[in-house]
Coordinates of C-alpha atoms in Angstrom, one line a residue:
X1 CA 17.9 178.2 132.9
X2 CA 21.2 179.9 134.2
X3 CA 24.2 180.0 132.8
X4 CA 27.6 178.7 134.2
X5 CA 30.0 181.3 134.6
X6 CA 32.9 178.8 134.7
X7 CA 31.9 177.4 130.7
X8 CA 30.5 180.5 129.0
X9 CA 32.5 184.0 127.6
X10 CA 30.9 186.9 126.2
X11 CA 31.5 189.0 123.3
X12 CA 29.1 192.3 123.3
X13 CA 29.0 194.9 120.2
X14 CA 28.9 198.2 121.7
X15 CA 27.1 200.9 119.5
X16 CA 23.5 199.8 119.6
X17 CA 24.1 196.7 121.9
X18 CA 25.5 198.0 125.2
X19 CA 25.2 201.9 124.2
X20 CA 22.1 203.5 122.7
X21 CA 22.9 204.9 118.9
X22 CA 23.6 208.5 119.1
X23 CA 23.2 210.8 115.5
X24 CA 27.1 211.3 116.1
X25 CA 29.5 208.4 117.4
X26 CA 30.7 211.0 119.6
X27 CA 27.1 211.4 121.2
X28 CA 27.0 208.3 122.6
X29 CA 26.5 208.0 126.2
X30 CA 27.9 205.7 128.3
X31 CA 26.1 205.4 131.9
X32 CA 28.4 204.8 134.9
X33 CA 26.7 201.9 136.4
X34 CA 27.7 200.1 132.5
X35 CA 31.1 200.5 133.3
X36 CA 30.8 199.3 136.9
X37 CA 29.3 196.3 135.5
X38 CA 31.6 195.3 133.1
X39 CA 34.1 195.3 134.9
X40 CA 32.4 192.9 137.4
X41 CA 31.6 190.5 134.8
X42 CA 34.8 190.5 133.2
X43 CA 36.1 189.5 136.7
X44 CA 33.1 186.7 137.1
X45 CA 34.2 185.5 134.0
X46 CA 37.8 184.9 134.5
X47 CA 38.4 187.4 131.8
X48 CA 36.3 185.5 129.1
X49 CA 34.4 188.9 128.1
X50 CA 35.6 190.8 125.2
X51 CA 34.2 193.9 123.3
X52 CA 33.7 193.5 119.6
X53 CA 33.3 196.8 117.5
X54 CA 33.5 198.8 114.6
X55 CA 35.0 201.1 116.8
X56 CA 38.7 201.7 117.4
X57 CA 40.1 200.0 120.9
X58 CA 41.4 203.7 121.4
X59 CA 37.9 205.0 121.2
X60 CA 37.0 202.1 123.5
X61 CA 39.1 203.0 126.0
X62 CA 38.1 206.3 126.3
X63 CA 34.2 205.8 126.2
X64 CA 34.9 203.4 129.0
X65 CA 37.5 204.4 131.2
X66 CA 39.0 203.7 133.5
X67 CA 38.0 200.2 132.5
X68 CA 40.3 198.6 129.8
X69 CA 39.0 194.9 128.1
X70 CA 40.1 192.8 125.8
X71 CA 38.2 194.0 122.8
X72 CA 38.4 194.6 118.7
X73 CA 38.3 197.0 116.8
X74 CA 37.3 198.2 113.0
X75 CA 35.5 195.1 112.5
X76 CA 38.5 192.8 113.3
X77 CA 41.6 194.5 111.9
X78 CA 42.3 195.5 115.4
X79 CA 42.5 193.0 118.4
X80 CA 43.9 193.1 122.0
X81 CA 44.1 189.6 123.5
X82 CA 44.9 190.8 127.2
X83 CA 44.2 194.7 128.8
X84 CA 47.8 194.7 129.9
X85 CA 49.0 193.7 125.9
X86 CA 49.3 195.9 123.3
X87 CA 47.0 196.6 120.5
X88 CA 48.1 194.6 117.1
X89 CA 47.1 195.9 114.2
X90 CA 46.8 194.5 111.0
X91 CA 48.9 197.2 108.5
X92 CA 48.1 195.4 105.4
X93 CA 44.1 196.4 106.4
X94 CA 44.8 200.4 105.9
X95 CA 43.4 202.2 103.6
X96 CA 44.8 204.3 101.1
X97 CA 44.7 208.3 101.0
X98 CA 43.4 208.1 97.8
X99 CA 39.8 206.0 98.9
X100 CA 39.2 208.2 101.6
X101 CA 39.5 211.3 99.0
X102 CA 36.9 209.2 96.9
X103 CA 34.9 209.1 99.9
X104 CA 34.9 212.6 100.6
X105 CA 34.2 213.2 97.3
X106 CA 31.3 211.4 97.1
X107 CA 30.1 212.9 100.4
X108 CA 30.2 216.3 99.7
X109 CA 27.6 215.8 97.3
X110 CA 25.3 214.8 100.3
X111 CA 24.3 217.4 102.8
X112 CA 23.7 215.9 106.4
X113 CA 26.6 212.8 105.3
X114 CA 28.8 212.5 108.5
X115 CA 32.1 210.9 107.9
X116 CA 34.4 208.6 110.0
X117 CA 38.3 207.9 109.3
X118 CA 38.9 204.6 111.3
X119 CA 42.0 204.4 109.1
X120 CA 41.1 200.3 108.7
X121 CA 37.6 201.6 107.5
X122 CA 35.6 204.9 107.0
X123 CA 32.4 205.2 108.1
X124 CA 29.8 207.2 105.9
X125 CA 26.7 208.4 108.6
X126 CA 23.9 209.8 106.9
X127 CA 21.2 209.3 110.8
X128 CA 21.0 213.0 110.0
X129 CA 19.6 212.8 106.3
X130 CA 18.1 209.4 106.2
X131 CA 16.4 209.6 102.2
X132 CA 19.6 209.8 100.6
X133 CA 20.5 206.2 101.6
X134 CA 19.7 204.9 98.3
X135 CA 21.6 207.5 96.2
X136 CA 24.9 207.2 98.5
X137 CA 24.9 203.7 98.5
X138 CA 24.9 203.8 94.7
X139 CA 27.7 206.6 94.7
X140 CA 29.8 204.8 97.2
X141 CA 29.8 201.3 95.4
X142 CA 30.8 203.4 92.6
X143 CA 33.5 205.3 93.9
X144 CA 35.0 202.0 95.7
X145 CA 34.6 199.7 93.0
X146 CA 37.5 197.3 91.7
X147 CA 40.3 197.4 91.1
X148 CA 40.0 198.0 95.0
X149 CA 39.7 194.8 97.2
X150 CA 36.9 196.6 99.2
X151 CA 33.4 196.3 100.5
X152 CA 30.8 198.2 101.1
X153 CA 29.0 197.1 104.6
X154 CA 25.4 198.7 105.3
X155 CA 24.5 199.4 108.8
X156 CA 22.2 201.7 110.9
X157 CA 22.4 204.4 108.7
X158 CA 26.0 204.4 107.8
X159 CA 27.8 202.9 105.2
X160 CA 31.6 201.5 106.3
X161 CA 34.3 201.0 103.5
X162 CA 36.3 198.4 104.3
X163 CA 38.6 195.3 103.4
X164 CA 36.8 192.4 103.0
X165 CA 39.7 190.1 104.8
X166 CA 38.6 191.5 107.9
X167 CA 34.8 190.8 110.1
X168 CA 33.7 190.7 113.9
X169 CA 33.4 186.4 113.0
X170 CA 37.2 186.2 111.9
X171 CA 38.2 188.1 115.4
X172 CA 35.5 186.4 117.8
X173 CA 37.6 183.2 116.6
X174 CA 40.5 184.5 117.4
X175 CA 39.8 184.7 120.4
X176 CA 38.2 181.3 120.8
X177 CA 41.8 179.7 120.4
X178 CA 43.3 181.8 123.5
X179 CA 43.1 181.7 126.9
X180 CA 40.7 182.6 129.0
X181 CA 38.3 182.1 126.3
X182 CA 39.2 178.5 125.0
X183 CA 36.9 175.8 125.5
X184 CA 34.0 177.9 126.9
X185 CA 30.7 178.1 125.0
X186 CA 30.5 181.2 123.7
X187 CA 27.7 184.2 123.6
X188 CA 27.4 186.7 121.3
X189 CA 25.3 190.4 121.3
X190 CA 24.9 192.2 118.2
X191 CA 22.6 194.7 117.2
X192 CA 23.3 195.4 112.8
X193 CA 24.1 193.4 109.8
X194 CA 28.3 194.1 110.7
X195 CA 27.4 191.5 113.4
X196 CA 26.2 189.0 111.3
X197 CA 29.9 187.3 111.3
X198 CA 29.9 187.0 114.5
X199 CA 26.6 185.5 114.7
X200 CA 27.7 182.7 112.5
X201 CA 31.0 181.9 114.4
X202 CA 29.7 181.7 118.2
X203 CA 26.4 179.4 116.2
X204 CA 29.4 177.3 114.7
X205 CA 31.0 176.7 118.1
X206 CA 27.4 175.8 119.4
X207 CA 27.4 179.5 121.3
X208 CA 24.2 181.4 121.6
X209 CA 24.1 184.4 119.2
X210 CA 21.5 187.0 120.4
X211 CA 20.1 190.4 118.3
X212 CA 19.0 193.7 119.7
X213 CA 16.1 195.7 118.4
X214 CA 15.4 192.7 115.9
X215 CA 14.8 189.2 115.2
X216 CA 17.1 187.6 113.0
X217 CA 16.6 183.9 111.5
X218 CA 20.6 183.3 112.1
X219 CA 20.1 184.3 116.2
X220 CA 19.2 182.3 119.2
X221 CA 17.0 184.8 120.6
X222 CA 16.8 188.8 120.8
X223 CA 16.9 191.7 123.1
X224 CA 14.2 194.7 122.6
X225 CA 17.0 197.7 122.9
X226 CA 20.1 198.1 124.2
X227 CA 18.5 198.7 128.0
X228 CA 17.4 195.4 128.1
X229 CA 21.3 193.8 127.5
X230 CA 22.4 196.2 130.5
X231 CA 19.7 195.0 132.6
X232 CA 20.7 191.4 131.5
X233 CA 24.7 192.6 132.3
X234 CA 23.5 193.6 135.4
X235 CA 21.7 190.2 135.9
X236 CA 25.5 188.7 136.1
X237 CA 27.0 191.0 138.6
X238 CA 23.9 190.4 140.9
X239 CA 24.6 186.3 140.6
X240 CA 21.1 186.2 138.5
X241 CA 22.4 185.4 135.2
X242 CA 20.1 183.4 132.9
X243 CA 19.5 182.7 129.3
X244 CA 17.8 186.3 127.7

């Protein structure tokens, strides 16, 4: 059945959704025909596409440019509502100097441990040494444990430290109360348990909530891999698009 571009707007995760997972974040590759398409579809859709990310918007910008979107960032404590607006951050979400010298602490004791300062979160990558999930884990909750407001949020194979006022759900709604994304239906692409949020909130607004790589019981449907949501992307730019 195909979709109305006039009623629906899109929210994609990137990293495992529109871009196949790298061992570094930095190893991603982004294909040129993606960015081609996106920018069509944002256009098809009146602007009612956003990117949603544990990624900064910087980083974004630079995996995709020229193309700018509105997007968020670091699981929700960034947001930019237009391409031509500003990034807002939420201060109160930094963390301190002293969790991210826990952090490093802890990691040192794990060879093949990757780390990521998002300053809003800090990613913990262990792709490289994938049997010390259970030991880091362990370490981690300890290291991050009260009296910090903080969680711990598994993904594939990394770990992200991060406030808990913040998720990808909080954000998508956000967006839902501002032009042009009010009073579409949305439709949401995720690919890890950070998505799950988001999930919920575009299943809430009676959206369609879709999972890569996985079936999900909280998900409309799935994608097999991250080719298969470009090919659907590129679905939309050709006038073809329908229901995955």
């Amino acid at each position: 059945m195909p979709l109305n571009l006039d009623t629906i707007c899109l929210f994609l995760d990137v990293d495992g959704t529109l871009l196949d997972i790298a061992a570094r974040p930095g190893d991603v590759v982004v294909p040129p025909s993606l960015v081609e398409d996106l920018h069509t579809a944002e256009r098809r859709l009146g602007g009612a596409l956003a990117l949603v990310s544990g990624r900064s918007i910087e980083d974004l910008d630079t995996l995709f440019a020229p193309l700018r979107l509105r997007a968020t960032g670091v699981h929700g404590a960034e947001i930019r509502f237009s391409p031509d607006e500003p990034i807002l951050h939420d201060e109160a979400a930094a963390l301190p100097e002293e969790i991210w010298r826990a952090v490093r602490r802890v990691a040192a004791g794990f060879p093949g441990v990757i780390l990521e300062n998002k300053r809003y979160s800090f990613g913990v990558h262990y792709r490289s040494a994938p049997h010390v999930a259970p030991a880091l884990e362990g370490a981690l909750r300890s290291a991050v444990a009260a009296p910090w407001d903080l969680i711990l949020l598994p993904g594939h194979c990394v770990f992200e430290v991060k406030r808990a006022a913040h998720d990808k759900g909080r954000a998508i709604g956000r967006f839902m109360e501002q032009g042009p994304f009010a009073g579409r239906r949305p439709i949401f692409a995720g690919d890890d348990t950070t998505d799950r949020p988001g999930f919920a909130a575009v299943r809430a607004r009676g959206g369609l909530a879709y999972s890569v790589g996985q079936d999900l019981p909280c998900v409309t449907g799935s994608f097999a891999a991250p080719a298969a949501v470009r090919a659907w992307l590129g679905h939309l730019v050709r006038d073809e698009l329908v229901k995955p």
